[in-house]
Coordinates of C-alpha atoms in Angstrom, one line a residue:
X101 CA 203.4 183.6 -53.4
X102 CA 200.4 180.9 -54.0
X103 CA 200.5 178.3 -51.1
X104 CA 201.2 175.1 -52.2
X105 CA 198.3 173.0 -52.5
X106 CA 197.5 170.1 -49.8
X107 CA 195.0 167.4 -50.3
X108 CA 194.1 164.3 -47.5
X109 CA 194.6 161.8 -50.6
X110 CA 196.3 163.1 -53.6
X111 CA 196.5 160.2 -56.6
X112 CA 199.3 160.4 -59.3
X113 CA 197.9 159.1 -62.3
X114 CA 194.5 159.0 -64.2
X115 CA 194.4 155.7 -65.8
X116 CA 191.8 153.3 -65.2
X117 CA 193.3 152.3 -61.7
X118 CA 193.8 155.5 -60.8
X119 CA 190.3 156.6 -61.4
X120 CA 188.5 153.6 -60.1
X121 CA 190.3 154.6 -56.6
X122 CA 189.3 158.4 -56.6
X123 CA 185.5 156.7 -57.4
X124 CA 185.3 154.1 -54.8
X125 CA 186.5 156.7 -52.3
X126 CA 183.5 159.4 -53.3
X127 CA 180.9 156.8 -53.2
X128 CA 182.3 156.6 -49.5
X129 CA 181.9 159.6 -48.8
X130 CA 186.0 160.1 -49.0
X131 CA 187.7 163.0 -51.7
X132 CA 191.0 163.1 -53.6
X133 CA 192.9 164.4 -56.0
X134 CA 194.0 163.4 -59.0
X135 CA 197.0 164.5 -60.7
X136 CA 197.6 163.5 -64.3
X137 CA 200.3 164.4 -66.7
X138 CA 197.9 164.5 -70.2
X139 CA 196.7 168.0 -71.0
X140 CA 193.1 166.9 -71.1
X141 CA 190.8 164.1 -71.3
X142 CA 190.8 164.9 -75.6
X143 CA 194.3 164.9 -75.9
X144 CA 194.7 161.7 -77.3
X145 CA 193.2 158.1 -77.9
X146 CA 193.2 155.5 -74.9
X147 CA 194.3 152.3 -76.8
X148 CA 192.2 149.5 -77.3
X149 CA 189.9 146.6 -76.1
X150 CA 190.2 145.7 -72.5
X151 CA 188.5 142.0 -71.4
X152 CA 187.0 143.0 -67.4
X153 CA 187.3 140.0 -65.7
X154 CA 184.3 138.6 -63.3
X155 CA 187.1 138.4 -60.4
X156 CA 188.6 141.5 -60.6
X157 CA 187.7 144.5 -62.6
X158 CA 184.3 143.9 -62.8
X159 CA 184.4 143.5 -58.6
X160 CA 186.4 146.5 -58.9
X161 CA 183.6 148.4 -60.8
X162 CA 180.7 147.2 -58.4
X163 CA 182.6 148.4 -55.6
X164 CA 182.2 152.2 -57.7
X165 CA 179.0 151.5 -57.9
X166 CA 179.6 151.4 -61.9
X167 CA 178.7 147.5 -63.1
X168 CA 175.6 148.2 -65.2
X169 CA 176.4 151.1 -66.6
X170 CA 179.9 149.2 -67.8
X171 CA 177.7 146.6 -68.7
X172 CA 176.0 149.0 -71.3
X173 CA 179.4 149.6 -72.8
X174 CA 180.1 145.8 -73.9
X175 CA 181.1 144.5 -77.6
X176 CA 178.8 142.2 -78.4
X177 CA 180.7 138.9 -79.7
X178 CA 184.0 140.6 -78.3
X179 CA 185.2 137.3 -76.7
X180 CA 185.5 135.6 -79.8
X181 CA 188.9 133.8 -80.2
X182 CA 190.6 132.3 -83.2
X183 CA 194.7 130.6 -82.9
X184 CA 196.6 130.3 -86.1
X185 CA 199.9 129.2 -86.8
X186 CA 202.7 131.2 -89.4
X187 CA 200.9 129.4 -92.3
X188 CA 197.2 131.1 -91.3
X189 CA 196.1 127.2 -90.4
X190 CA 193.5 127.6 -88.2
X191 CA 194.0 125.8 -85.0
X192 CA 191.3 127.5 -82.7
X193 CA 187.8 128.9 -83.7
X194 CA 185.8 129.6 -81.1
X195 CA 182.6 132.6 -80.6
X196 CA 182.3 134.3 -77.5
X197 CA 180.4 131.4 -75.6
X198 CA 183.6 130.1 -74.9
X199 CA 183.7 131.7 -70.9
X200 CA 180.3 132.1 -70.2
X201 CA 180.9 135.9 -71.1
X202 CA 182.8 136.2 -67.7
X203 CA 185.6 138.3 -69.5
X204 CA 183.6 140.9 -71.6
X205 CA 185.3 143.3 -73.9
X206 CA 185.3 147.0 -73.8
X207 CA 186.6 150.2 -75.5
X208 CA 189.2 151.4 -73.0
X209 CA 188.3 155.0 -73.7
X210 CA 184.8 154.0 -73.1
X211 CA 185.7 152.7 -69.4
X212 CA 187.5 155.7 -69.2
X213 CA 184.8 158.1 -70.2
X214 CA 182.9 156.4 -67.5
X215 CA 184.8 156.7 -64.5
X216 CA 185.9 160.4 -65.4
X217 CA 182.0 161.7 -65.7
X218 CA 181.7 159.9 -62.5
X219 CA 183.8 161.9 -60.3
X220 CA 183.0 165.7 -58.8
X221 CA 183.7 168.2 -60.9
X222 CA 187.5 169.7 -60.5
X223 CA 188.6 166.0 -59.1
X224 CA 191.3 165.6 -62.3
X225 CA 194.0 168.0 -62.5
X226 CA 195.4 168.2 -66.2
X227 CA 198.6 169.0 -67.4
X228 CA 200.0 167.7 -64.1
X229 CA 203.0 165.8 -64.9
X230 CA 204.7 164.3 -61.7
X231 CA 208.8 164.9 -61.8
X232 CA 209.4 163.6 -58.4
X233 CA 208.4 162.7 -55.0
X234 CA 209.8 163.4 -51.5
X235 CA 209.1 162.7 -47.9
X236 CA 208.8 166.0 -45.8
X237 CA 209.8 165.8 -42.4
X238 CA 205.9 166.1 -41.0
X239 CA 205.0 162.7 -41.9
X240 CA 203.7 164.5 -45.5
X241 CA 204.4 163.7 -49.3
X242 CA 205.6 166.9 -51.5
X243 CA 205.5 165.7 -55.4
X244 CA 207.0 168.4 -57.8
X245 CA 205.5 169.0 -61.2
X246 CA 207.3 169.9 -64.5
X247 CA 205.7 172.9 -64.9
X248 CA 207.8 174.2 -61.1
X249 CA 204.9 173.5 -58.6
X250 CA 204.3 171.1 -56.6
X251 CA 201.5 169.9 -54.5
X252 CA 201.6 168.0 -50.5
X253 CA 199.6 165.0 -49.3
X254 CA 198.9 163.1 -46.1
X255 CA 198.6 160.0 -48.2
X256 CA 199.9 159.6 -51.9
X257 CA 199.1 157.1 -54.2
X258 CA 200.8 156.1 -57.3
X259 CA 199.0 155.5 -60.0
X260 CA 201.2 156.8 -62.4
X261 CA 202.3 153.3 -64.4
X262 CA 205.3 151.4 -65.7
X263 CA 207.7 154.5 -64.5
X264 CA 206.4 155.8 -61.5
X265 CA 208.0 158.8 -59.7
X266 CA 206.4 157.8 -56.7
X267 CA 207.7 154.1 -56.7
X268 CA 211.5 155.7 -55.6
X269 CA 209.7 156.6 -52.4
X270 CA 209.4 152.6 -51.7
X271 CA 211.5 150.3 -53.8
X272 CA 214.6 150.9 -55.9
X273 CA 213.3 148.0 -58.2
X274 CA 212.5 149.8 -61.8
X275 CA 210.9 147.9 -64.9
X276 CA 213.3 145.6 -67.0
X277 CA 212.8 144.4 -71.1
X278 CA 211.6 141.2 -71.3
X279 CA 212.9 140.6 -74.4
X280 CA 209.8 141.5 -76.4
X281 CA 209.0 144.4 -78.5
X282 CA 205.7 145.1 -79.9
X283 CA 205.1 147.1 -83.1
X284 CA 201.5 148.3 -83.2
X285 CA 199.3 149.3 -86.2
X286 CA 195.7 149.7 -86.8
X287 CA 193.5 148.6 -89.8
X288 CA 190.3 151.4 -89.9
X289 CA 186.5 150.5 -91.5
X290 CA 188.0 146.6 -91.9
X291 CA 185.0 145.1 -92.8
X292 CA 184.5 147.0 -95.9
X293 CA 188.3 148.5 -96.5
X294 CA 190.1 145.6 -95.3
X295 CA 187.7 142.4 -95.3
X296 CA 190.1 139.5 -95.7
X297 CA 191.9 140.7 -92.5
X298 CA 188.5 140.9 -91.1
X299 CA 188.1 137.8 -91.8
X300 CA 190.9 136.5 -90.7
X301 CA 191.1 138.5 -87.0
X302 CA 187.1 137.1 -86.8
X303 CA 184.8 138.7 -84.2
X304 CA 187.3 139.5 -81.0
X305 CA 191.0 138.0 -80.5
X306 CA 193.8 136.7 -83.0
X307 CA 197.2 135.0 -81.6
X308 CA 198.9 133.9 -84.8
X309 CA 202.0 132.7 -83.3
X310 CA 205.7 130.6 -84.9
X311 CA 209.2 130.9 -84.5
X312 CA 209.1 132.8 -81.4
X313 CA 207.5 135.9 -83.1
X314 CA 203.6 136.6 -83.9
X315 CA 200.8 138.8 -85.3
X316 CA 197.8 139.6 -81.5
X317 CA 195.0 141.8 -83.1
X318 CA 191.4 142.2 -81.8
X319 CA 188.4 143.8 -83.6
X320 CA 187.7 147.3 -82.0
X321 CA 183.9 148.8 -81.4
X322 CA 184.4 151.1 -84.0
X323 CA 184.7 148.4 -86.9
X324 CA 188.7 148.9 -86.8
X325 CA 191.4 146.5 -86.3
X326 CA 194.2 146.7 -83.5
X327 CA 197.2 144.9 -84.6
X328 CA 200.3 144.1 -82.6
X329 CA 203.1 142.6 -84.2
X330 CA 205.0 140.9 -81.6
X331 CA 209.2 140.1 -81.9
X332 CA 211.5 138.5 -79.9
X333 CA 214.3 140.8 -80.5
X334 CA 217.0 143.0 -78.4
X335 CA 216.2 146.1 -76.8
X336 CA 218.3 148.1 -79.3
X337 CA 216.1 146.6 -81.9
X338 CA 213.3 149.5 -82.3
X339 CA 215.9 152.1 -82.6
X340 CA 217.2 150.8 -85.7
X341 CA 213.6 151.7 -87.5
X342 CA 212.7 155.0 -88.7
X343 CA 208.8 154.9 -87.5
X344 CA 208.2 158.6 -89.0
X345 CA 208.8 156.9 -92.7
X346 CA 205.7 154.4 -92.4
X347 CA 206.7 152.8 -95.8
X348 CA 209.9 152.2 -94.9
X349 CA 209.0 150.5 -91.5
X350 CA 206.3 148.1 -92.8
X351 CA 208.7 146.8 -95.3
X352 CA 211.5 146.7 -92.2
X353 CA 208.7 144.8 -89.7
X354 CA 207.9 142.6 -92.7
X355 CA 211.2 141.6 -93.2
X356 CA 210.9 139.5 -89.4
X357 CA 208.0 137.7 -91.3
X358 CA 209.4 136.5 -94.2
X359 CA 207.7 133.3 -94.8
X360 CA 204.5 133.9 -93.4
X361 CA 201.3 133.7 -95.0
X362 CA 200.4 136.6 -96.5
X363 CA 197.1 137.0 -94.8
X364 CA 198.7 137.5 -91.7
X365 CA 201.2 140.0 -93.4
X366 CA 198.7 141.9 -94.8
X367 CA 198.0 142.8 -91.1
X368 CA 200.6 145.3 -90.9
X369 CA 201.2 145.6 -95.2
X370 CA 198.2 147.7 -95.1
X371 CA 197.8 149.1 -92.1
X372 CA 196.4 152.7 -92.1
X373 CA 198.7 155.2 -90.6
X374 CA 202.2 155.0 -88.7
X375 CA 203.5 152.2 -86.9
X376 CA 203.8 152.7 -83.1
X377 CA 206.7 150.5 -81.7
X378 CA 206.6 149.5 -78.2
X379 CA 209.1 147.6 -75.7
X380 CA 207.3 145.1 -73.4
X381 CA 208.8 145.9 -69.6
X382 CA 207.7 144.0 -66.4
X383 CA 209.1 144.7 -63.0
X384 CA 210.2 141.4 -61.0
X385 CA 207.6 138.7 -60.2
X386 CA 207.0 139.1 -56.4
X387 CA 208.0 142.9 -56.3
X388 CA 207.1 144.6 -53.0
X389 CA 208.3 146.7 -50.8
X390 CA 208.3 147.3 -46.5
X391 CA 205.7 149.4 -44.9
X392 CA 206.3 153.4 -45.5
X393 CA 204.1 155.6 -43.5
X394 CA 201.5 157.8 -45.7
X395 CA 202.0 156.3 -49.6
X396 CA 201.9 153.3 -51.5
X397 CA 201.2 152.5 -55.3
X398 CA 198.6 150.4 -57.4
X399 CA 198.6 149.3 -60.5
X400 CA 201.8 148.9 -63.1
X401 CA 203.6 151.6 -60.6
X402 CA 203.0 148.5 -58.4
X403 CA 203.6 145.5 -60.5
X404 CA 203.8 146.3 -64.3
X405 CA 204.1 142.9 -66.2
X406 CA 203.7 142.0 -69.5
X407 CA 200.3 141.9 -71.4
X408 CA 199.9 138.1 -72.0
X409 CA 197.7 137.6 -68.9
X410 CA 195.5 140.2 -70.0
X411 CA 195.7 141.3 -65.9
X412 CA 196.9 145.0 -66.2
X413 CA 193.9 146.6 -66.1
X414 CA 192.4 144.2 -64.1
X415 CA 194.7 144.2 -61.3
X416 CA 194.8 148.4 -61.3
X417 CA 191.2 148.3 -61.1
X418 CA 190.8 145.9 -57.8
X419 CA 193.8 147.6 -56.5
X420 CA 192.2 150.7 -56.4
X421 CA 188.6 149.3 -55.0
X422 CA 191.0 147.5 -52.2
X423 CA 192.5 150.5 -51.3
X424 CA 189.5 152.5 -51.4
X425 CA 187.3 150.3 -49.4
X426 CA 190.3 149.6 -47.1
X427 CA 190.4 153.5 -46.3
X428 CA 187.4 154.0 -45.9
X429 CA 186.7 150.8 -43.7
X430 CA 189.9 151.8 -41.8
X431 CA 188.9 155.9 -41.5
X432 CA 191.1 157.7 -39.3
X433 CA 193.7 155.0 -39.4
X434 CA 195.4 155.6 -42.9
X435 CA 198.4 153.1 -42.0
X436 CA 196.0 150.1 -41.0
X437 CA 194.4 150.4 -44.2
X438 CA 197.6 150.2 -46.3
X439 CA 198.8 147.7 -44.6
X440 CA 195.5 145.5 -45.1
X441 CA 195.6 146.8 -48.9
X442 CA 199.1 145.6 -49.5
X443 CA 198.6 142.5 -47.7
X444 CA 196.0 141.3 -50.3
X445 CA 197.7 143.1 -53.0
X446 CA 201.4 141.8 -53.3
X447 CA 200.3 138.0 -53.3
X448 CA 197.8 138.7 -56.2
X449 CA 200.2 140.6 -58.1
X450 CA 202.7 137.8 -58.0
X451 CA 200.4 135.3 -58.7
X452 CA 199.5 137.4 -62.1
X453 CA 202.8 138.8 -62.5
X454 CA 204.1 134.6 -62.9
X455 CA 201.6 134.1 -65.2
X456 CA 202.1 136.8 -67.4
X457 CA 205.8 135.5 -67.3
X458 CA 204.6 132.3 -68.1
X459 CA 202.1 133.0 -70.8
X460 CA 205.2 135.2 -73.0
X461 CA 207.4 132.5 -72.9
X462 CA 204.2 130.2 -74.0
X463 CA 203.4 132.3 -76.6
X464 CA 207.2 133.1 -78.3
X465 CA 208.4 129.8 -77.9
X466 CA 209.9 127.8 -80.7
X467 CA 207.1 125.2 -81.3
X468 CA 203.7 128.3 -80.6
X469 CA 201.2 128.4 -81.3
X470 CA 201.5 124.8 -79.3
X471 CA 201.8 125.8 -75.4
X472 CA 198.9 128.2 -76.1
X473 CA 196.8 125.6 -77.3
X474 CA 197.4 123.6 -74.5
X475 CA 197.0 126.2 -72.2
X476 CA 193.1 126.8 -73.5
X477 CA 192.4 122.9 -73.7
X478 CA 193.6 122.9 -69.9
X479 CA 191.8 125.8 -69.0
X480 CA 188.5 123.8 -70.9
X481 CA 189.1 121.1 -69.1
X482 CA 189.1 123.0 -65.9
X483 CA 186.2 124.7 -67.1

């Protein structure tokens, strides 16, 4: 029989958060290993644009040792804003001045690229999907893998996002709908095969927002448009749609837009491709859990929320550098260092996580794109 294999520090997940712990910990002279359930870095795209933010994931990527190289990897113009309402009236226009470029935009795949050639060769394990996670009687973590193995650790970490099989080890809590479903569709080569929604997306971010629905897009480094077209409807909702006939479920997401200008329409009308339907989960605001010897989670495993605070990757990021920086400060005493890492994790989660809750009622109320207008005047003002 092959032994099972044992690591010090085994990480289940490689996202960005993740990654970014498995770096901070070999720039301190620390290994681990990384578990992660895709069959290879290829086997699929990473999504889109990510803003890092000065406070958090850029902190998060000095502490790897990775800020000007992520630096190299900015949009240019990426912070670029615009705010419509249904009718494509234009109630925000603003370039990418507007926050002193303190929140610059990058390819997620690109951050990803970056963190991943950082690391030793052989620290990723592919094809590693995590079915569950038990405490051995040693004081060790066993987590099985669907293809029948299963690996130990002295400390596990999960990484491993909205529906973590480690997060059973510590909480019963598990993610709920918020009562938002997004339907996602991309617009390729837009400034010369699509240019009126060019146009109308501008440089970086669109929130076209009414009657507690909206079109989010944001221009992508490769000239193509990410579109999300956002409804307040009941969970049940997406399985009514036949996303394998892409025809059929434009005209169906269309249908919740009736009455809207057809610029903003056009976003999904001509979208290149299949529509990808997503449910927006969130665990609750101030989740956390007590003290268990030898694991702990970061990220959405930790806290996943929705995306209107624009935090997620953020928050993964400076969770991992915490807990990084808090093991290696703490070497030899693994449960001192979670215990510092959590205490500065859980109020910064809830802090985010309650104004992510915030910002989607903001956005999908009945008078938007109002609140979020406020919301930026406020923020100038503070500014």
């Amino acid at each position: 029989m092959t032994p099972t294999p044992h690591h010090a520090v085994a990480i289940v997940g490689g996202g960005l958060g993740g990654l970014t712990l498995a770096r901070v910990l070999h720039v301190n002279g620390l290994s681990a290993a990384v578990y992660d359930q895709e069959a290879s870095r290829e086997v699929r795209g990473q999504g889109g644009m990510l803003d890092i933010h000065e406070d958090s994931g850029q902190v998060a990527l000095r502490a790897a040792g990775l800020l000007e190289d992520f630096r190299a990897l900015v949009m240019p113009g990426g912070e670029a804003l615009r705010v419509l309402d249904k009718h494509a009236v234009v109630h925000l226009d603003e370039e990418d001045e507007r926050s002193g470029n303190t929140r610059p935009e990058v390819d997620r795949g690109h951050l990803r690229d970056l963190l991943l050639d950082s690391l030793p060769t052989g620290t990723v394990r592919w094809g590693a999907k995590a079915t569950g996670a038990r405490a051995l009687a040693d004081g060790r973590h066993e987590v099985t893998l669907a293809d029948g193995t299963a690996f130990t650790a002295d400390l596990l970490v999960g990484a491993d996002g909205a529906w973590s099989r480690v997060r059973p080890l510590l909480s019963a809590e598990v993610p709920a709908y918020t009562g938002v479903s997004i339907v996602e569709a991309d617009l390729q080569d837009a400034d010369t095969r699509h240019p009126a929604s060019a146009v109308v997306v501008g440089g970086g971010m669109l929130f076209a927002l009414g009657d507690r629905k909206g079109f989010l897009a944001h221009r992508e480094s490769d000239g193509s448009l990410h579109v999300y077209a956002t409804l307040t409807v009941p969970r049940e909702w997406t399985s009514t749609v036949d996303f394998t006939d892409a025809e059929g479920a434009r005209a169906v997401v269309l249908e919740q837009f009736d009455g809207w200008d057809d610029s903003l329409r056009a976003l999904v009308a001509d979208a290149d491709g299949p529509l990808v339907p997503r449910l927006v989960h969130a665990l609750p605001v101030g989740h956390r859990w007590d003290r268990v010897p030898g694991v702990t989670l970061l990220g959405d495993a930790a806290h996943v929320m929705s995306p209107l605070a624009g935090e997620g990757a953020n928050l993964a990021m400076i969770d991992a550098a915490d807990l990084g920086l808090a093991l290696a400060s703490h070497h030899g005493d693994t449960e001192a260092a979670l215990a510092a890492y959590e205490q500065g994790m859980f109020p910064r989660a809830e802090s985010a996580a309650a104004e992510s809750a915030a910002n989607l009622l903001v956005c999908f109320s009945d008078d938007a794109p109002e609140g979020l207008l406020e919301m930026f005047a406020g923020h100038h003002r503070a500014g």
